[in-house]
């Protein structure tokens, strides 16, 4: 049923954005962590998304149904998280603080590559994406409820 698929797409988007919010929060919380369990400075993490596909997405019967109903492409099935990756592109900050316990022999401390402004911008983006998915979910739910009232 296509209307239930719309609910699943919105729900997968909310789940993915919630994980993204958690990772952004983790980045902000560790913005000054100079030593992790491996003895290195914290590295910023990002979430990688991909389209969620089903095994039946490429079957002949589904393609035929899409073509006969006028759909030009396969209907999407939502989003999934493929990986949480560390940012090795952005350089780590070097701060001069010879009194810090993690300072090297020249007195520099390697600080995380977390930029709070970037993280806050990503936080706003993830929040708005989550809200958009909630709005789509609620609109679909209201359509289902109105459909049930038609028969009364």
Short mmCIF file of C-alpha atoms in Angstrom, two decimals:
data_model
loop_
_atom_site.label_atom_id
_atom_site.label_comp_id
_atom_site.label_asym_id
_atom_site.label_seq_id
_atom_site.Cartn_x
_atom_site.Cartn_y
_atom_site.Cartn_z
CA UNK A 1 0.00 0.00 0.00
CA UNK A 2 1.57 3.29 -1.14
CA UNK A 3 0.22 5.40 1.71
CA UNK A 4 1.90 3.14 4.28
CA UNK A 5 5.12 3.46 2.28
CA UNK A 6 4.88 7.25 2.76
CA UNK A 7 4.73 6.73 6.52
CA UNK A 8 7.77 4.44 6.36
CA UNK A 9 9.74 6.98 4.31
CA UNK A 10 9.02 9.75 6.81
CA UNK A 11 9.82 7.48 9.75
CA UNK A 12 13.16 6.45 8.24
CA UNK A 13 13.99 10.13 7.69
CA UNK A 14 13.18 10.94 11.32
CA UNK A 15 15.34 8.05 12.53
CA UNK A 16 18.27 9.10 10.35
CA UNK A 17 18.07 12.74 11.41
CA UNK A 18 17.80 11.76 15.07
CA UNK A 19 21.07 9.83 14.75
CA UNK A 20 22.62 12.82 12.97
CA UNK A 21 21.50 15.05 15.87
CA UNK A 22 23.11 12.63 18.33
CA UNK A 23 26.42 12.67 16.43
CA UNK A 24 26.41 16.48 16.20
CA UNK A 25 25.74 16.66 19.94
CA UNK A 26 28.64 14.27 20.53
CA UNK A 27 30.90 16.51 18.42
CA UNK A 28 29.93 19.62 20.39
CA UNK A 29 30.37 17.80 23.71
CA UNK A 30 33.88 16.70 22.71
CA UNK A 31 34.99 20.04 21.23
CA UNK A 32 37.79 20.28 23.79
CA UNK A 33 38.61 16.60 24.36
CA UNK A 34 42.35 16.24 23.85
CA UNK A 35 42.63 12.55 24.67
CA UNK A 36 40.34 9.66 23.80
CA UNK A 37 40.69 5.97 24.68
CA UNK A 38 43.54 5.72 22.12
CA UNK A 39 45.39 8.71 23.57
CA UNK A 40 44.63 10.96 20.60
CA UNK A 41 42.51 14.10 20.24
CA UNK A 42 38.84 13.63 19.39
CA UNK A 43 38.02 13.70 15.67
CA UNK A 44 34.79 15.16 14.37
CA UNK A 45 32.29 12.58 13.15
CA UNK A 46 29.75 12.84 10.33
CA UNK A 47 26.85 10.63 9.27
CA UNK A 48 26.62 9.22 5.75
CA UNK A 49 23.15 8.61 4.26
CA UNK A 50 21.98 6.53 1.32
CA UNK A 51 18.65 5.64 -0.22
CA UNK A 52 17.01 2.64 1.39
CA UNK A 53 16.26 0.03 -1.22
CA UNK A 54 14.27 -3.15 -0.97
CA UNK A 55 15.00 -6.45 -2.64
CA UNK A 56 11.83 -6.14 -4.71
CA UNK A 57 12.72 -2.64 -6.00
CA UNK A 58 14.13 -3.98 -9.24
CA UNK A 59 11.74 -6.83 -9.95
CA UNK A 60 10.01 -6.96 -13.28
CA UNK A 61 6.52 -6.80 -11.79
CA UNK A 62 7.31 -3.65 -9.81
CA UNK A 63 8.88 -1.97 -12.84
CA UNK A 64 5.85 -2.93 -14.94
CA UNK A 65 3.48 -1.56 -12.30
CA UNK A 66 5.42 1.73 -12.17
CA UNK A 67 5.38 2.10 -15.96
CA UNK A 68 1.68 1.30 -16.31
CA UNK A 69 0.74 3.69 -13.50
CA UNK A 70 2.69 6.54 -15.10
CA UNK A 71 5.59 6.64 -12.67
CA UNK A 72 8.85 7.28 -14.45
CA UNK A 73 11.13 6.04 -11.68
CA UNK A 74 11.05 3.51 -8.91
CA UNK A 75 9.34 4.90 -5.82
CA UNK A 76 11.81 5.47 -2.98
CA UNK A 77 11.79 3.52 0.24
CA UNK A 78 13.33 6.10 2.56
CA UNK A 79 16.80 6.75 3.86
CA UNK A 80 19.31 4.70 5.80
CA UNK A 81 22.57 5.46 7.57
CA UNK A 82 25.46 3.78 5.80
CA UNK A 83 28.29 4.86 8.10
CA UNK A 84 29.48 7.20 10.80
CA UNK A 85 32.88 8.42 9.63
CA UNK A 86 35.62 10.46 11.27
CA UNK A 87 36.68 13.68 9.57
CA UNK A 88 40.30 13.23 8.45
CA UNK A 89 40.10 16.11 5.94
CA UNK A 90 39.81 19.02 8.38
CA UNK A 91 43.10 19.73 10.15
CA UNK A 92 43.41 19.39 13.90
CA UNK A 93 44.04 22.66 15.76
CA UNK A 94 47.39 23.26 17.46
CA UNK A 95 47.11 25.43 20.58
CA UNK A 96 50.15 26.63 22.52
CA UNK A 97 49.71 25.63 26.17
CA UNK A 98 52.89 24.21 27.70
CA UNK A 99 51.15 23.63 31.07
CA UNK A 100 48.58 21.25 29.54
CA UNK A 101 49.21 17.57 30.36
CA UNK A 102 48.75 16.60 26.68
CA UNK A 103 51.22 19.21 25.34
CA UNK A 104 54.04 17.94 23.13
CA UNK A 105 57.71 18.80 23.65
CA UNK A 106 57.25 22.22 21.96
CA UNK A 107 54.29 23.05 24.24
CA UNK A 108 51.52 22.61 21.64
CA UNK A 109 48.31 20.71 22.36
CA UNK A 110 46.44 18.99 19.53
CA UNK A 111 42.82 20.06 19.82
CA UNK A 112 39.84 18.43 18.07
CA UNK A 113 38.86 19.53 14.58
CA UNK A 114 35.38 20.49 15.79
CA UNK A 115 34.16 23.93 14.73
CA UNK A 116 31.25 24.88 16.97
CA UNK A 117 29.74 27.24 14.38
CA UNK A 118 29.73 24.48 11.75
CA UNK A 119 28.20 22.04 14.22
CA UNK A 120 25.47 24.50 15.20
CA UNK A 121 24.67 25.08 11.52
CA UNK A 122 24.47 21.32 10.97
CA UNK A 123 22.31 21.06 14.09
CA UNK A 124 19.82 23.58 12.68
CA UNK A 125 19.80 21.73 9.33
CA UNK A 126 19.17 18.36 10.99
CA UNK A 127 16.43 19.84 13.18
CA UNK A 128 14.65 21.35 10.18
CA UNK A 129 14.94 18.07 8.26
CA UNK A 130 13.48 16.21 11.24
CA UNK A 131 10.62 18.73 11.44
CA UNK A 132 9.92 18.34 7.71
CA UNK A 133 9.66 14.57 8.14
CA UNK A 134 7.32 15.02 11.11
CA UNK A 135 5.13 17.33 9.03
CA UNK A 136 5.01 14.84 6.14
CA UNK A 137 4.24 11.99 8.56
CA UNK A 138 1.40 13.95 10.19
CA UNK A 139 -0.05 14.98 6.82
CA UNK A 140 -0.07 11.34 5.70
CA UNK A 141 -1.64 10.27 8.98
CA UNK A 142 -4.36 12.94 8.63
CA UNK A 143 -5.11 11.74 5.08
CA UNK A 144 -5.51 8.20 6.40
CA UNK A 145 -7.87 9.40 9.14
CA UNK A 146 -9.93 11.43 6.66
CA UNK A 147 -10.14 8.35 4.44
CA UNK A 148 -11.60 6.39 7.33
CA UNK A 149 -14.21 9.12 7.93
CA UNK A 150 -15.42 8.98 4.30
CA UNK A 151 -17.33 5.76 4.88
CA UNK A 152 -19.36 7.17 7.79
#
